[in-house]
N, CA, C and O atoms as a MOPAC input file, in Angstrom:
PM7 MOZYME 1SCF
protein

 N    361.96700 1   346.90000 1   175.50800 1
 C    361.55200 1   346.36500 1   176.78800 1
 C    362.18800 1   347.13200 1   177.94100 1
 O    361.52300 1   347.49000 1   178.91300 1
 N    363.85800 1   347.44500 1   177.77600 1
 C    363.81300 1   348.20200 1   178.79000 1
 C    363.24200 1   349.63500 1   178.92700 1
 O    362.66800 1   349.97000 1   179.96300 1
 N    363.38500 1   350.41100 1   177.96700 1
 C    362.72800 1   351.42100 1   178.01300 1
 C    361.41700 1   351.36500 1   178.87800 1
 O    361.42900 1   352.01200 1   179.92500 1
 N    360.54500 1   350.81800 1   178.62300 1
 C    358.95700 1   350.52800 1   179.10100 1
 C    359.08700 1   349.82400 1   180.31700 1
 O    358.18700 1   349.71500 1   181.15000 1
 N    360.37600 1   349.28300 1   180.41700 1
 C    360.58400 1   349.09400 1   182.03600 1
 C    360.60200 1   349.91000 1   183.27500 1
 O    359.94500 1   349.98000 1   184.31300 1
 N    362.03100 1   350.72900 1   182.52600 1
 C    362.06900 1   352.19400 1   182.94100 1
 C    360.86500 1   353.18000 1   183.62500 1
 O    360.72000 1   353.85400 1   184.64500 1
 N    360.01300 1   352.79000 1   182.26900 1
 C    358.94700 1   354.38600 1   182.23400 1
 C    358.05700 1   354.05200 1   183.60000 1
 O    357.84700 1   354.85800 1   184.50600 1
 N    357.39900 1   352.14100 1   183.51500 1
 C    356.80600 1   351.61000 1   184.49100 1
 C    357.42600 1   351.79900 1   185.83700 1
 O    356.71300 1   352.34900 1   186.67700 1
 N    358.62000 1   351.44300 1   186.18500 1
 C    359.00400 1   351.78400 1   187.05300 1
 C    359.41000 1   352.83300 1   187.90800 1
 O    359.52000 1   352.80900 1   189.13400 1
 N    359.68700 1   354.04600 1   186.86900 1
 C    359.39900 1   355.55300 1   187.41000 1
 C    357.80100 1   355.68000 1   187.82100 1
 O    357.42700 1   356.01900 1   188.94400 1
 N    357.03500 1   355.39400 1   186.86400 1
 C    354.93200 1   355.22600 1   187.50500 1
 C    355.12100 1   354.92600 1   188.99700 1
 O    354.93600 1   355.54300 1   190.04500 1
 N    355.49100 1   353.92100 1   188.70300 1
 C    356.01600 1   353.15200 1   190.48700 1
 C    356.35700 1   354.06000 1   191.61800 1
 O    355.66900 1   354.23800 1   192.62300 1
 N    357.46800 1   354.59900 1   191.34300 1
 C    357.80800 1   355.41800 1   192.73100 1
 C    357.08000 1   356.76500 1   192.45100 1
 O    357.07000 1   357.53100 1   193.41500 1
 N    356.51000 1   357.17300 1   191.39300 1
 C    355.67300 1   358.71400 1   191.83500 1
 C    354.42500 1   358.13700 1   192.28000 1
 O    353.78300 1   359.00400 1   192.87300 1
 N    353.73700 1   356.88600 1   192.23500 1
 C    352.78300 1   356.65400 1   192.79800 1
 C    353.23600 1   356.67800 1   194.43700 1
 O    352.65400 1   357.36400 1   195.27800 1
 N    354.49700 1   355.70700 1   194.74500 1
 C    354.37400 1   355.43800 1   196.05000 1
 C    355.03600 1   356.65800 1   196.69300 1
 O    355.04100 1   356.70600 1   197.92300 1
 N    355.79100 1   357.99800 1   195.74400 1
 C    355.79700 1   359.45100 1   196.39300 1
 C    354.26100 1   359.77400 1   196.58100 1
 O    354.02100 1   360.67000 1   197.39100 1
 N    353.35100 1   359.26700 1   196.04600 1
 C    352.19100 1   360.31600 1   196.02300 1
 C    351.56700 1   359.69100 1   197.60700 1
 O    351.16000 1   360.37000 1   198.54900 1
 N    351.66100 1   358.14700 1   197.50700 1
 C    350.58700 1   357.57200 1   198.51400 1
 C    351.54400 1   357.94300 1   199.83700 1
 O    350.84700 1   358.13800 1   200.83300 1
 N    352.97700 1   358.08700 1   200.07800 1
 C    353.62200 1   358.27300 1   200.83700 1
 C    353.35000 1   360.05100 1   201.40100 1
 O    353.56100 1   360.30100 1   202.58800 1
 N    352.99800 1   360.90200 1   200.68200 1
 C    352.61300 1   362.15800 1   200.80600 1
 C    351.48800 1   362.32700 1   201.65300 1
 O    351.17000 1   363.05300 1   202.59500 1
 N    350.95300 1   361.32200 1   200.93000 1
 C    349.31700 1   361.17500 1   201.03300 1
 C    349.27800 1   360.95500 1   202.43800 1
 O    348.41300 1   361.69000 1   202.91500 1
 N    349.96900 1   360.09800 1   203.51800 1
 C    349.92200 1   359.31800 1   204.39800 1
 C    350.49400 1   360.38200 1   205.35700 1
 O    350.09300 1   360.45300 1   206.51900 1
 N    351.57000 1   361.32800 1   204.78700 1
 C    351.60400 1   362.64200 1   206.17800 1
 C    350.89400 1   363.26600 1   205.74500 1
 O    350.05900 1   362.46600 1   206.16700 1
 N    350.21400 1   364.11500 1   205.17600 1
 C    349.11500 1   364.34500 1   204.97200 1
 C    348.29400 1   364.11500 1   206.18800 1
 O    348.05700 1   365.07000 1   206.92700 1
 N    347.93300 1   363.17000 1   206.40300 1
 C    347.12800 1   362.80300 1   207.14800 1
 C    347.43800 1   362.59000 1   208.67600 1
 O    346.74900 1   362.54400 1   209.69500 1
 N    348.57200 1   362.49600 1   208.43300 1
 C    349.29500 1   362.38500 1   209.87800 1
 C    349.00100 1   363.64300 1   210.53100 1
 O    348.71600 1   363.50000 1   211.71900 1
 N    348.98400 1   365.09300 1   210.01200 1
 C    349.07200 1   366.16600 1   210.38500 1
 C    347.50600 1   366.38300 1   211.11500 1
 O    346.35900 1   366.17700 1   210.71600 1
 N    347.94700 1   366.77600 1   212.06800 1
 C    346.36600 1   367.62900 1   212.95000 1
 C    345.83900 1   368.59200 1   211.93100 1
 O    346.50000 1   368.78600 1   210.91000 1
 N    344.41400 1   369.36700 1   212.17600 1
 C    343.65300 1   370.01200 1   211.24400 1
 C    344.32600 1   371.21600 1   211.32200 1
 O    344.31800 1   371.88000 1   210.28500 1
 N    345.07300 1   371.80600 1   212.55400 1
 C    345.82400 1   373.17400 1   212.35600 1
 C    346.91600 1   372.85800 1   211.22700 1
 O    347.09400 1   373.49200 1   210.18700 1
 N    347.67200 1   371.61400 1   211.72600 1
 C    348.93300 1   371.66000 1   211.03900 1
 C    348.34500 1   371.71500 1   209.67700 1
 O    348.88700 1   372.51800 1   208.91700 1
 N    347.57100 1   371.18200 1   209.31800 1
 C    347.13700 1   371.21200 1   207.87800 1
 C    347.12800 1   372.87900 1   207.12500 1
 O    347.79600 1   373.29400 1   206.17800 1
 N    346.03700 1   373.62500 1   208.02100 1
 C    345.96600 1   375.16800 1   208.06600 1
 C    347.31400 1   375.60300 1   207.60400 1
 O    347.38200 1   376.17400 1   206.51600 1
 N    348.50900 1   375.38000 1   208.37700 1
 C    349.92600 1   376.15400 1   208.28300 1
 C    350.47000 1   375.87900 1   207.04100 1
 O    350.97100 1   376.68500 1   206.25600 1
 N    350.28000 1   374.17200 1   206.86800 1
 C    351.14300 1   373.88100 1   205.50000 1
 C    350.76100 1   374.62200 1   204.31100 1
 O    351.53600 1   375.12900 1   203.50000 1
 N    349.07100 1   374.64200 1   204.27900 1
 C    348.52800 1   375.25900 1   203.39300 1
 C    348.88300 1   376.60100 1   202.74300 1
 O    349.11700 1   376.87200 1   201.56600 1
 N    348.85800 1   377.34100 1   203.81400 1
 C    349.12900 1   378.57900 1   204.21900 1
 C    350.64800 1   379.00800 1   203.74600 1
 O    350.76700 1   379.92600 1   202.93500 1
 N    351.75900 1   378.35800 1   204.24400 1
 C    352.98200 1   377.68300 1   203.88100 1
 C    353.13100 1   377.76000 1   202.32100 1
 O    353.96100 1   378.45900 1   201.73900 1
 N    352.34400 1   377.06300 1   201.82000 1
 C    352.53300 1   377.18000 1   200.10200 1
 C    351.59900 1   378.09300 1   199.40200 1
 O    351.33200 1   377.87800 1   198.22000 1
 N    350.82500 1   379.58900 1   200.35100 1
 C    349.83700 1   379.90400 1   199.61800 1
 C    350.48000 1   381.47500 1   199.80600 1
 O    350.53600 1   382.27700 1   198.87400 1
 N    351.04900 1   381.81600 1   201.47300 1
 C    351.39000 1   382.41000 1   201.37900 1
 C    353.41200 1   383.11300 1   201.75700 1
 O    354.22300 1   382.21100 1   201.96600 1
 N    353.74500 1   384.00600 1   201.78000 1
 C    355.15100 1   384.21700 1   202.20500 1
 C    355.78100 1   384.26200 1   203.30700 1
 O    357.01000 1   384.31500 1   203.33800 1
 N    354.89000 1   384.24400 1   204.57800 1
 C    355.70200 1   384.82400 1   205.70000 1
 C    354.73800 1   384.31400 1   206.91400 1
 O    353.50800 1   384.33600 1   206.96200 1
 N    355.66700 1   383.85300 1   207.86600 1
 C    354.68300 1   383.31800 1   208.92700 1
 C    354.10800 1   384.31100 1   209.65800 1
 O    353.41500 1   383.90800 1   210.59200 1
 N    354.21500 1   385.90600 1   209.46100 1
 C    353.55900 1   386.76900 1   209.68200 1
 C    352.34000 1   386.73300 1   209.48100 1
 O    351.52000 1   387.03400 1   210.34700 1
 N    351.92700 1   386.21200 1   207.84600 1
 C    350.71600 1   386.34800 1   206.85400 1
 C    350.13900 1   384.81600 1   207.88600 1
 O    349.01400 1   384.36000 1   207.68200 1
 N    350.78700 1   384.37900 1   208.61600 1
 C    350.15900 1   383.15000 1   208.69800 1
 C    349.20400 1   383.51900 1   209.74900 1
 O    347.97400 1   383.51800 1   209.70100 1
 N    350.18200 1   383.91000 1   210.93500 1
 C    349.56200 1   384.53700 1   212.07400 1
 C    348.56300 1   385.53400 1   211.93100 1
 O    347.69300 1   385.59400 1   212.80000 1
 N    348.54400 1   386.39800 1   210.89000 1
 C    347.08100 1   387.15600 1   211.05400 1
 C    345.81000 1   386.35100 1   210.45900 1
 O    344.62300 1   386.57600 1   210.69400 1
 N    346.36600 1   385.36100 1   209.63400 1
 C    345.05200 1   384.98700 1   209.11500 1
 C    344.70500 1   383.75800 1   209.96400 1
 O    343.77800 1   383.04200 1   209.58400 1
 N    345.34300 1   383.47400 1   211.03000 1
 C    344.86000 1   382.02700 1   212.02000 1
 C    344.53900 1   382.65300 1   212.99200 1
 O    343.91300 1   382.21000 1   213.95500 1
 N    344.93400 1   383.74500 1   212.84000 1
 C    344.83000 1   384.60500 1   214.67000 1
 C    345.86400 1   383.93200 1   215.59700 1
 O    345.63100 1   384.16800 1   216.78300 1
 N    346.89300 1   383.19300 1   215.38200 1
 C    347.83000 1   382.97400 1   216.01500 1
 C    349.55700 1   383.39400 1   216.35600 1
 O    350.44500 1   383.42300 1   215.50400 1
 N    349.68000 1   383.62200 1   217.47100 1
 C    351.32200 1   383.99900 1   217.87400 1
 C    352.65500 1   382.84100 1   216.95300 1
 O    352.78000 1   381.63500 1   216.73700 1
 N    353.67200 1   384.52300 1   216.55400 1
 C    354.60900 1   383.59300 1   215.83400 1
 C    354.83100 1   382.32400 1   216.32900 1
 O    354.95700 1   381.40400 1   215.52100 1
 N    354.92000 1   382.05200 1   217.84300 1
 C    355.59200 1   381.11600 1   218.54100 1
 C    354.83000 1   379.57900 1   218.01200 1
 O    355.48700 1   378.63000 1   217.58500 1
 N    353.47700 1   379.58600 1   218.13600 1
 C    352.54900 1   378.84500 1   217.77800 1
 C    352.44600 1   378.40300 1   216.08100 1
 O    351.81300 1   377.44100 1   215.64700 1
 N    353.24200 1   379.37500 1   215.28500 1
 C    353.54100 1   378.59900 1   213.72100 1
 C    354.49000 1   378.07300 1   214.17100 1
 O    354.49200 1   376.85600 1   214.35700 1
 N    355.73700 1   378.99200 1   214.51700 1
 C    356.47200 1   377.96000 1   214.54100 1
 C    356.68600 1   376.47300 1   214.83200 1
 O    357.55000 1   375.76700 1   214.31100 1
 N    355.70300 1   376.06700 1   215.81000 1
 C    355.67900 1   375.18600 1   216.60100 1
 C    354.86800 1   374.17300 1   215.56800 1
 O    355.12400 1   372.97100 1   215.49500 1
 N    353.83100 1   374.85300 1   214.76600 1
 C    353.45400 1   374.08400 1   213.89600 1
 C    354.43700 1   373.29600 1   212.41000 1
 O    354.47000 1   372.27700 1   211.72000 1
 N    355.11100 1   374.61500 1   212.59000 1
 C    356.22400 1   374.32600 1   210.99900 1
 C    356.87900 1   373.36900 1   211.87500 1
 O    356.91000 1   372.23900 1   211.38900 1
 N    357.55200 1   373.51500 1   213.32300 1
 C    358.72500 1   372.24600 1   213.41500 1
 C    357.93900 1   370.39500 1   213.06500 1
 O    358.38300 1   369.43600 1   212.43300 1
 N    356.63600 1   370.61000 1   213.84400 1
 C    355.78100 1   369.29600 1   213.51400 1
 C    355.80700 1   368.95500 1   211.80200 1
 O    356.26100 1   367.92400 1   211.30500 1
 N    355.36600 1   369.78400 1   211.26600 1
 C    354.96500 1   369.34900 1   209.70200 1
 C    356.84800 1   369.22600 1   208.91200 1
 O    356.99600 1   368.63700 1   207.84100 1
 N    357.40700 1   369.51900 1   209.25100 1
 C    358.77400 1   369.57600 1   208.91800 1
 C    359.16900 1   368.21900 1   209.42300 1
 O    359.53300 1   367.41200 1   208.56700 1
 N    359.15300 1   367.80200 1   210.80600 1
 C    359.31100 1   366.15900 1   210.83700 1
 C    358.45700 1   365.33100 1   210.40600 1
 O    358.95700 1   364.33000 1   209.89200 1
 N    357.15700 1   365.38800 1   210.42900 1
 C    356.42200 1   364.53400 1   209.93400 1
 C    356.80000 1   364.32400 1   208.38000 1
 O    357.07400 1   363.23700 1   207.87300 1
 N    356.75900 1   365.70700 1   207.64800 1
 C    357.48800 1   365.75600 1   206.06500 1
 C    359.09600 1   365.04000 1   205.71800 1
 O    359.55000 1   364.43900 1   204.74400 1
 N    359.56800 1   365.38700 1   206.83900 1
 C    361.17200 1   365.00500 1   206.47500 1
 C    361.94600 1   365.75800 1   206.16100 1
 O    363.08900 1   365.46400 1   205.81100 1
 N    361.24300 1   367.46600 1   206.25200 1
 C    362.12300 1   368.60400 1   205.54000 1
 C    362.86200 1   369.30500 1   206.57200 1
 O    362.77100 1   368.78400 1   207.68300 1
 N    363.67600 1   370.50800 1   206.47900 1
 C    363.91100 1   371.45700 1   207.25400 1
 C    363.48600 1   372.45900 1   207.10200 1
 O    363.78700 1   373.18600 1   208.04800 1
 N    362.71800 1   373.09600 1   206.14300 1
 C    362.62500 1   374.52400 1   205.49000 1
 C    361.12800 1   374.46600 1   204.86100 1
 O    360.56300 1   373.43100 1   204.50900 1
 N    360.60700 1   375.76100 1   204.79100 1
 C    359.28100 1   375.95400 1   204.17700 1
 C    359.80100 1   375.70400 1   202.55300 1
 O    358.97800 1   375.19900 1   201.78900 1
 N    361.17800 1   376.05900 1   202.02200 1
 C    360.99100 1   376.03700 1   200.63900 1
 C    361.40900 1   374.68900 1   200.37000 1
 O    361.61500 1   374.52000 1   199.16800 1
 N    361.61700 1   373.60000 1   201.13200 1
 C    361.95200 1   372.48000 1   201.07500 1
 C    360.31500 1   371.65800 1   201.04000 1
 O    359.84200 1   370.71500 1   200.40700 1
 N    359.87400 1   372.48900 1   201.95900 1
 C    358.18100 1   371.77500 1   201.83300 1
 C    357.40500 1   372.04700 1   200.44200 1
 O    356.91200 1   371.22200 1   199.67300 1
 N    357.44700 1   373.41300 1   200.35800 1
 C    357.02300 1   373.78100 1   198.58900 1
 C    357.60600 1   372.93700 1   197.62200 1
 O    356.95000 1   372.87900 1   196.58200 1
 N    358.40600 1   372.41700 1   197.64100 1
 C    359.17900 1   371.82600 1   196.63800 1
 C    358.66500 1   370.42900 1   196.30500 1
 O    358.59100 1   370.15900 1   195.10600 1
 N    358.37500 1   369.69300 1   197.00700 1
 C    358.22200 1   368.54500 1   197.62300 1
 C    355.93200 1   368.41400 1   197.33300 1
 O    355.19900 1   367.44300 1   197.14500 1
 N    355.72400 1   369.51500 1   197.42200 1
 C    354.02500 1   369.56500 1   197.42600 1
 C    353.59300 1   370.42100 1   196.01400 1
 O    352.43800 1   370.69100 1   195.68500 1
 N    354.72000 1   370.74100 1   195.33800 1
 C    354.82400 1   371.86500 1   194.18800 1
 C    353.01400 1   371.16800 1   193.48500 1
 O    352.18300 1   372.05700 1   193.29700 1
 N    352.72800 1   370.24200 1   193.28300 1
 C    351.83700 1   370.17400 1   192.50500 1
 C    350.29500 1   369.76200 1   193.67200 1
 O    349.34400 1   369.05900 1   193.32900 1
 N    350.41500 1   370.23700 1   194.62900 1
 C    349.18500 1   370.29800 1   195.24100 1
 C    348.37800 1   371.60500 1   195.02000 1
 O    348.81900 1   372.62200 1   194.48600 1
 N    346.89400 1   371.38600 1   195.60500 1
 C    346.23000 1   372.47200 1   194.58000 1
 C    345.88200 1   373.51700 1   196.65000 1
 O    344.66400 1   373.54800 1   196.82600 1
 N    346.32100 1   373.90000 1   197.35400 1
 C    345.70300 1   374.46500 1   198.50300 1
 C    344.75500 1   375.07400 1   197.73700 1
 O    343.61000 1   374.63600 1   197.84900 1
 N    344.96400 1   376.04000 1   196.93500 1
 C    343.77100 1   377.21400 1   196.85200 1
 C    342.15000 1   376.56800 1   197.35400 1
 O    341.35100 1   377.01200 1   198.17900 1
 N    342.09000 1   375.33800 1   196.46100 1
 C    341.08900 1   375.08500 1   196.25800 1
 C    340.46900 1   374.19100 1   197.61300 1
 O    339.27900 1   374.11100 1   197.92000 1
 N    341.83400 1   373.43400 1   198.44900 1
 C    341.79900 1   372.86500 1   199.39500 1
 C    341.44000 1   373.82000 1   200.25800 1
 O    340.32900 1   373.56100 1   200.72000 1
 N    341.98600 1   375.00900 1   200.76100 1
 C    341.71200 1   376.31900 1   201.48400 1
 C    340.02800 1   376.76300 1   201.34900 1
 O    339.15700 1   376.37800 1   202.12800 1
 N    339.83000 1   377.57900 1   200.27700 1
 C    338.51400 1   377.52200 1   199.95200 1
 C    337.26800 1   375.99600 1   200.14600 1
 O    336.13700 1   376.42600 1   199.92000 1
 N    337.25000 1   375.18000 1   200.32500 1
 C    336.64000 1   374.29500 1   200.67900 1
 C    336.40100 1   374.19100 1   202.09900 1
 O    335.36000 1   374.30800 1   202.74600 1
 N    337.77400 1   373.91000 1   202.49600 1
 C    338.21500 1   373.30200 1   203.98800 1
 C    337.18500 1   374.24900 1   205.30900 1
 O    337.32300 1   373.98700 1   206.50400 1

């Protein structure tokens, strides 16, 4: 019983990590979305800026938003945290 308590109750909080994800997620404007993506797809806010057509100043400004809204400080703190989201496919769609 405890075991299967355990297991249920870990279900529990990766659900309410997921719906809690889910919810900044959504919080984010359609650029910020662009950056995060971008963020886990590619290396350098260089790569970001040529492919948005936007000035470093303007990621940045996007990473500080998605960084509070997330709760992180760091792009590899955001990867970490989204490790099992799929951008590619979100990118290609979007």
């Amino acid at each position: 019983e405890e075991i299967l308590a355990d297991w249920l109750d870990s279900g529990v909080k990766h659900t309410s990590k997921d719906l809690a994800l889910d919810a900044r997620w959504h919080s984010l404007t359609r650029r910020e979305r662009e950056v995060l993506a971008l963020v886990c797809l590619v290396d350098t806010n260089s790569e970001i800026c040529k492919v948005l057509g936007v000035s470093p100043h303007t990621v940045k400004t996007h990473l500080e938003n998605i960084f509070d809204k997330f709760g992180v400080h760091s792009k590899k703190e955001l990867r970490l945290l989204l490790e099992g989201w799929d951008f590619v496919n979100w990118w290609d769609s979007h």
